[in-house]
Coordinates of N, CA and C and ligand atoms in Angstrom, one line a residue:
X1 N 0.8 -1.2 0.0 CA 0.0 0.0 0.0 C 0.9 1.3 0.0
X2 N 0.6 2.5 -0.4 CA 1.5 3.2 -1.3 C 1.3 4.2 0.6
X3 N 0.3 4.5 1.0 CA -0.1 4.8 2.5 C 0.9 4.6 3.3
X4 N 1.0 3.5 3.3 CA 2.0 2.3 4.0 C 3.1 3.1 3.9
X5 N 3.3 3.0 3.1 CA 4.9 3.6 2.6 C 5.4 4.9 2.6
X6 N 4.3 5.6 2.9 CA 4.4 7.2 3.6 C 4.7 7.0 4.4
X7 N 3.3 6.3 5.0 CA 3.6 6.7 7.1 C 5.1 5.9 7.2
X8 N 5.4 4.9 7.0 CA 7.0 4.4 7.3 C 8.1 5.5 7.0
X9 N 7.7 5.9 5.5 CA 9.0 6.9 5.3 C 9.2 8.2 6.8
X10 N 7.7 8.3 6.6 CA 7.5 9.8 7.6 C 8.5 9.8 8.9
X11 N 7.8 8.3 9.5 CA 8.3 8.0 10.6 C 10.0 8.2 10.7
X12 N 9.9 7.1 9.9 CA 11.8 7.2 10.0 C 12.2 8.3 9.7
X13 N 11.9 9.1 9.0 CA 12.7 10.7 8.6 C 12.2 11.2 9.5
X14 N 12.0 10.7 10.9 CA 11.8 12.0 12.2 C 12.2 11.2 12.9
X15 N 12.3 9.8 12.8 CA 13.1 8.9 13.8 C 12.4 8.6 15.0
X16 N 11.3 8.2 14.6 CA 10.4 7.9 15.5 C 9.8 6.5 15.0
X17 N 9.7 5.4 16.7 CA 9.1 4.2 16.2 C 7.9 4.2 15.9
X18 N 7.6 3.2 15.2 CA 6.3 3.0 14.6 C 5.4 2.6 15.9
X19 N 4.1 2.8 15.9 CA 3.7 2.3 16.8 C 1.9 2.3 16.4
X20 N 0.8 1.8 16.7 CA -0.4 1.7 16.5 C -1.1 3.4 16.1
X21 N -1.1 4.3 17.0 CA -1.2 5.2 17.0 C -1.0 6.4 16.7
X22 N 0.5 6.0 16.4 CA 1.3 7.3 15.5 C 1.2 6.6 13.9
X23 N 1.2 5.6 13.7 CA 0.5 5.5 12.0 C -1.0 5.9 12.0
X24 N -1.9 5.4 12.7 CA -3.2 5.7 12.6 C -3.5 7.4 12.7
X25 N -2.3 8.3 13.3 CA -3.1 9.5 13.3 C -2.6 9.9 11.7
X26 N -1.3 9.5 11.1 CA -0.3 9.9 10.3 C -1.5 9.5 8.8
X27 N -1.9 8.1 9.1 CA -2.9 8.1 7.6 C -3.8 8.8 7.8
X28 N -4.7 9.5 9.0 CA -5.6 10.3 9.2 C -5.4 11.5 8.6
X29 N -4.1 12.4 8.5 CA -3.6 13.7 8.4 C -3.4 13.4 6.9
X30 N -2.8 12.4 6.4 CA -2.5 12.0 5.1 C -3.7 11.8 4.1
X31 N -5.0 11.7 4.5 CA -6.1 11.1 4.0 C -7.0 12.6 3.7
X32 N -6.9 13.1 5.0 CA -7.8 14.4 5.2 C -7.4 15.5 4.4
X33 N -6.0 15.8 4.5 CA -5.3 17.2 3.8 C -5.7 18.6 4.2
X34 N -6.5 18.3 5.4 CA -6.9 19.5 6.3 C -6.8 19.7 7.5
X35 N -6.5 20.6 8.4 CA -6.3 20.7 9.8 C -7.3 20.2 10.7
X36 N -6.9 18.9 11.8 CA -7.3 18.5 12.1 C -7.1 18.7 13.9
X37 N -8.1 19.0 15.0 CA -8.2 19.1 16.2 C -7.9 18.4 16.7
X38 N -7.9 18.1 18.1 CA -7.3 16.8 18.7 C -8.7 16.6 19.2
X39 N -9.7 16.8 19.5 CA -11.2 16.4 19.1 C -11.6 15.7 17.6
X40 N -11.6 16.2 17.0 CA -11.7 14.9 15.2 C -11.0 14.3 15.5
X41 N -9.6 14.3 16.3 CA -9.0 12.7 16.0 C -9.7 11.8 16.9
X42 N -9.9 12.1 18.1 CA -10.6 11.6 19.2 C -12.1 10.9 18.7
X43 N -12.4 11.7 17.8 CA -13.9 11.2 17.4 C -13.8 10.0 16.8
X44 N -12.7 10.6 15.3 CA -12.5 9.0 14.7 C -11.7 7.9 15.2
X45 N -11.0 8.5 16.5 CA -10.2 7.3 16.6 C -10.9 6.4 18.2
X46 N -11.4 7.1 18.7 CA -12.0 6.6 19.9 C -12.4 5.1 20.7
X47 N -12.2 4.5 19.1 CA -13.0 3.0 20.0 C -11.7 2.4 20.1
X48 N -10.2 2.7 19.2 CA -9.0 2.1 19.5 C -8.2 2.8 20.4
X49 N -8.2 4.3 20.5 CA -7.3 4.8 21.4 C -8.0 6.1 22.0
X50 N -7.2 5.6 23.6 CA -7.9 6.8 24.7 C -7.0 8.8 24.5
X51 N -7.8 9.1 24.9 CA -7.4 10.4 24.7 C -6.2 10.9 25.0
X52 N -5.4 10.4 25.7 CA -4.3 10.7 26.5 C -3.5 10.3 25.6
X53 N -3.5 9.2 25.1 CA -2.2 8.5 23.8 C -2.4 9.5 22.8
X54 N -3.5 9.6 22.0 CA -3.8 10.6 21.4 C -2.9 12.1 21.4
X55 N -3.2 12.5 22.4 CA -2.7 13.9 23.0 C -1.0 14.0 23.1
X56 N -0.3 12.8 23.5 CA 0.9 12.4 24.0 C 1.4 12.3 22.2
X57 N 0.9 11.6 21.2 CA 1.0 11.1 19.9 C 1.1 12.9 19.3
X58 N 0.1 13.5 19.3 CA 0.0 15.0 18.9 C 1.8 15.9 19.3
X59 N 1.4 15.9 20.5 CA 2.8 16.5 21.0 C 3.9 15.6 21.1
X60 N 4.5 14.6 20.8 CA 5.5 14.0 19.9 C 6.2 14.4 18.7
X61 N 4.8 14.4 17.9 CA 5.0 14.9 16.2 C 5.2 16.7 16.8
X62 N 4.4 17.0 16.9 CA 5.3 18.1 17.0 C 6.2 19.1 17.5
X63 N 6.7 18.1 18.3 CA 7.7 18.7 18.4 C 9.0 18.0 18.0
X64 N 8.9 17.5 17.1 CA 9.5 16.3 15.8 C 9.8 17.6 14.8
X65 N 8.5 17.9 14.6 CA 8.3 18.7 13.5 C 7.4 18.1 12.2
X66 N 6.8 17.1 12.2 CA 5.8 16.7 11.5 C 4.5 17.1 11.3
X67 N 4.2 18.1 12.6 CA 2.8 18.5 12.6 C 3.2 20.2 13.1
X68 N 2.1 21.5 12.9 CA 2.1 22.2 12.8 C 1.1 22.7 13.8
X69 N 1.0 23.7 15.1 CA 0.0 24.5 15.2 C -0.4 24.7 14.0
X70 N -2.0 25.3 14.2 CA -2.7 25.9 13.3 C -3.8 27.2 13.7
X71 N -3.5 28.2 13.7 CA -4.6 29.2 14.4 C -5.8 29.6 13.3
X72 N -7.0 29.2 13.7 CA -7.8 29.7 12.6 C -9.3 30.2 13.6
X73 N -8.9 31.1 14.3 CA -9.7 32.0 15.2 C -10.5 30.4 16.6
X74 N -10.6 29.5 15.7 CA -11.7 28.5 16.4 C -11.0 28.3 17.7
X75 N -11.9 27.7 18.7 CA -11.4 27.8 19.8 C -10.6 26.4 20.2
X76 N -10.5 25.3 19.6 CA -9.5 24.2 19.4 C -8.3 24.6 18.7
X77 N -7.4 24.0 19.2 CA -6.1 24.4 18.4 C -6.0 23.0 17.3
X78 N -5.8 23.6 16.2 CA -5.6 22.5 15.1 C -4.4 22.2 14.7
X79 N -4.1 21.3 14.3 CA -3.0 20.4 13.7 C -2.6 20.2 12.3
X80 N -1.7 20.8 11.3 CA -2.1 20.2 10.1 C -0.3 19.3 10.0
X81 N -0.4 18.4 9.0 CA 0.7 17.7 8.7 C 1.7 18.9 8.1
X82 N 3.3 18.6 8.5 CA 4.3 19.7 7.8 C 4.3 19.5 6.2
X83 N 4.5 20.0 5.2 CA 4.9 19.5 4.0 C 6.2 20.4 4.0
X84 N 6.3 20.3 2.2 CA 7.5 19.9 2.1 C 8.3 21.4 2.1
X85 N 7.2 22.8 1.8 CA 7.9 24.0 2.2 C 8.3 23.8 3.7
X86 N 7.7 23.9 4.5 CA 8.2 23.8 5.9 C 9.3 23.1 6.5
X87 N 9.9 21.8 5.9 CA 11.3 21.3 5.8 C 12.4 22.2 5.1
X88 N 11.8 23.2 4.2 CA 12.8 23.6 3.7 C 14.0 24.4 3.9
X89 N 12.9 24.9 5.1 CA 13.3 26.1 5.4 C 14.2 25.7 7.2
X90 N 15.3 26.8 7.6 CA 16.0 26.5 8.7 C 16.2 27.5 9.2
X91 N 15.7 27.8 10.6 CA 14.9 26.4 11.5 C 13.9 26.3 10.8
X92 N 13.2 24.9 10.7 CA 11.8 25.0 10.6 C 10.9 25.8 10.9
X93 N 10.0 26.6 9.8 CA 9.0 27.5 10.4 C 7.9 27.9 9.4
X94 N 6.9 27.8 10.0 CA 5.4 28.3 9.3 C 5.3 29.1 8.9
X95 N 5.5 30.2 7.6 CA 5.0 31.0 7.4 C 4.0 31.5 6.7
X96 N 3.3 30.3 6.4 CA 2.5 30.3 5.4 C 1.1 30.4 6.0
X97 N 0.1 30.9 4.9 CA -1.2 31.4 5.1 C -2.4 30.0 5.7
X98 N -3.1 30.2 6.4 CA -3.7 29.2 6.4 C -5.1 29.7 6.2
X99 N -6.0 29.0 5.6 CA -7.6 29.1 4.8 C -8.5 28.2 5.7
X100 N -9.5 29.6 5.5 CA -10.6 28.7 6.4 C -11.9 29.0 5.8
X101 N -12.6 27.3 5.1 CA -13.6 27.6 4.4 C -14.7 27.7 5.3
X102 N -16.1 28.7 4.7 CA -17.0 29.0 5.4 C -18.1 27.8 5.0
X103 N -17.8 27.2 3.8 CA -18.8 26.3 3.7 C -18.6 24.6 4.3
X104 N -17.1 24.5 4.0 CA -17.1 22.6 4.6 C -16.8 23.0 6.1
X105 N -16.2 24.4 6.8 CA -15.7 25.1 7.6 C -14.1 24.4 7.7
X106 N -13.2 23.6 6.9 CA -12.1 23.1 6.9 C -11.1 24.3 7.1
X107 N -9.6 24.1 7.0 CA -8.7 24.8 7.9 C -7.8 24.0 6.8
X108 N -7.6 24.6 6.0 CA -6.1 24.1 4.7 C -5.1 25.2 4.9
X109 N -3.4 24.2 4.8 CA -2.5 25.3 4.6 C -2.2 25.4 3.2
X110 N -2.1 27.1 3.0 CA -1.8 27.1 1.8 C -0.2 27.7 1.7
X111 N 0.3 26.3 1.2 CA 1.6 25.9 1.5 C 2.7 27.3 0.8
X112 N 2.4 27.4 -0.1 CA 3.0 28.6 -1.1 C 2.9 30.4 -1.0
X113 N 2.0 30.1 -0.1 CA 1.4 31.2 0.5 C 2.1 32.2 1.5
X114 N 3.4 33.1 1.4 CA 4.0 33.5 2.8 C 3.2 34.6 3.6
X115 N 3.1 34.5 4.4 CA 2.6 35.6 5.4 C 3.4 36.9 5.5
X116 N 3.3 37.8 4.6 CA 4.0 39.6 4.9 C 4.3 39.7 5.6
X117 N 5.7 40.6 5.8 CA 6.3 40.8 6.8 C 5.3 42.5 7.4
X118 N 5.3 42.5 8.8 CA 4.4 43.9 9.3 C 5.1 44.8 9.8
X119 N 5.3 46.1 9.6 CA 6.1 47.0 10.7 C 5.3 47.3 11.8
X120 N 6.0 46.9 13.1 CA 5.7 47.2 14.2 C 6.0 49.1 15.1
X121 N 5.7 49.5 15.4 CA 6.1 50.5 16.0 C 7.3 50.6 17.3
X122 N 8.0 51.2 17.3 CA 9.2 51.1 18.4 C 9.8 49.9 19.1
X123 N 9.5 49.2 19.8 CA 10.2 48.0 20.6 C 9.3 47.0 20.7
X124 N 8.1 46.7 20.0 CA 7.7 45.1 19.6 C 8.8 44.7 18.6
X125 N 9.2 43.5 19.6 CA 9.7 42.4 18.8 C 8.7 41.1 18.1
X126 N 8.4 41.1 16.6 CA 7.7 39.9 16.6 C 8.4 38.8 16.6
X127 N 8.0 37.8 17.0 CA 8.2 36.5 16.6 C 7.6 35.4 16.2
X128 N 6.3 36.1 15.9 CA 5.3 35.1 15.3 C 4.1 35.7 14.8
X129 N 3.9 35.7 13.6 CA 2.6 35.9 12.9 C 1.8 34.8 12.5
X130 N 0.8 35.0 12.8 CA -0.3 33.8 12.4 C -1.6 34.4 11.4
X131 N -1.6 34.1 10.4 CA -2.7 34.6 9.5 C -3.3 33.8 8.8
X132 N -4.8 34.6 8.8 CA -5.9 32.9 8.2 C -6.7 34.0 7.5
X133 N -6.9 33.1 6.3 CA -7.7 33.7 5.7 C -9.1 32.8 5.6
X134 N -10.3 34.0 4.9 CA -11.7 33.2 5.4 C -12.3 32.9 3.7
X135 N -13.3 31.7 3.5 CA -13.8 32.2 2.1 C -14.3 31.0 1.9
X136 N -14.1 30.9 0.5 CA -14.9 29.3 0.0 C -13.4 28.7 -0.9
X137 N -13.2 27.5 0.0 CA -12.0 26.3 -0.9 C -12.3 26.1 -1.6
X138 N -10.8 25.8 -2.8 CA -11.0 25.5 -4.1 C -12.0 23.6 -4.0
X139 N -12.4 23.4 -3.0 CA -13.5 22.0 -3.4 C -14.5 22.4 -3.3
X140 N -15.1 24.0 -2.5 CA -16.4 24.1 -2.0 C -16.9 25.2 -3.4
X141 N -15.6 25.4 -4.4 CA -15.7 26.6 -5.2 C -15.8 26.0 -6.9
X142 N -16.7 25.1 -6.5 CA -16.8 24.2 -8.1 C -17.7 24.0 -8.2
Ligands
ZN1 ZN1 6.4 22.3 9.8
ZN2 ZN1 -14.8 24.2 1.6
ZN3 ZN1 -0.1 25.0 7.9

């Protein structure tokens, strides 16, 4: 299975064992291609794994670097999988736009997308911009 052969690659290129859990969330993120809460995973994963493995699985990967905060105003904090801009770059870092449709209400990064740089006034230092944009996805826009 070609799946198969992602989540393995994924794994090993972050050096993490394989385990029930961390493939099951990895085809989940791999399947969806949209930012996913740690509530949706809980929903669909619920009858094999308790919340806490879950939770422990989430913060693993990210701080691996395979999964990304995601801010899209909602009051869950979402997850999306890193791709392949976000490796590219050193240190690893998100700068990219994230979309949030009003109709499926999904949460896509748009990978190519960088987020402007802002002038601040006098002695803010940024170190992090987060920007979402709102509208209808190219699935909900056909
Ligand atoms: Zn990343
Ligand atoms: Zn949509
Ligand atoms: Zn993203």
């Amino acid at each position: 299975m070609e799946q198969e052969q992602q989540i393995n690659g994924l794994l090993k290129q972050f050096k993490l064992r394989r385990t029930p859990t961390r493939s099951k969330i990895l085809s989940l993120y791999l399947h969806k291609k949209y930012a996913l809460a740690h509530r949706d995973i809980e929903t669909t994963l619920s009858e094999e794994f308790d919340r806490v493995t879950i939770y422990r699985t989430l913060h693993t990967f990210e701080e691996k670097g395979l999964i990304h905060k995601v801010y899209d105003g909602s009051a869950a904090v979402k997850y999306a999988l890193c791709g392949i801009e976000c490796h590219k770059q050193e240190p690893h870092s998100h700068n990219h736009v994230h979309f949030t449709c009003y109709k499926c209400e999904r949460t896509f990064c748009i990978e190519n997308t960088n987020v402007p740089a802002i002038q601040l006034p006098g002695n803010y230092k940024t170190e992090a911009i987060h920007l979402f944009a709102k509208g209808i996805c190219e699935n909900c826009n056909t």
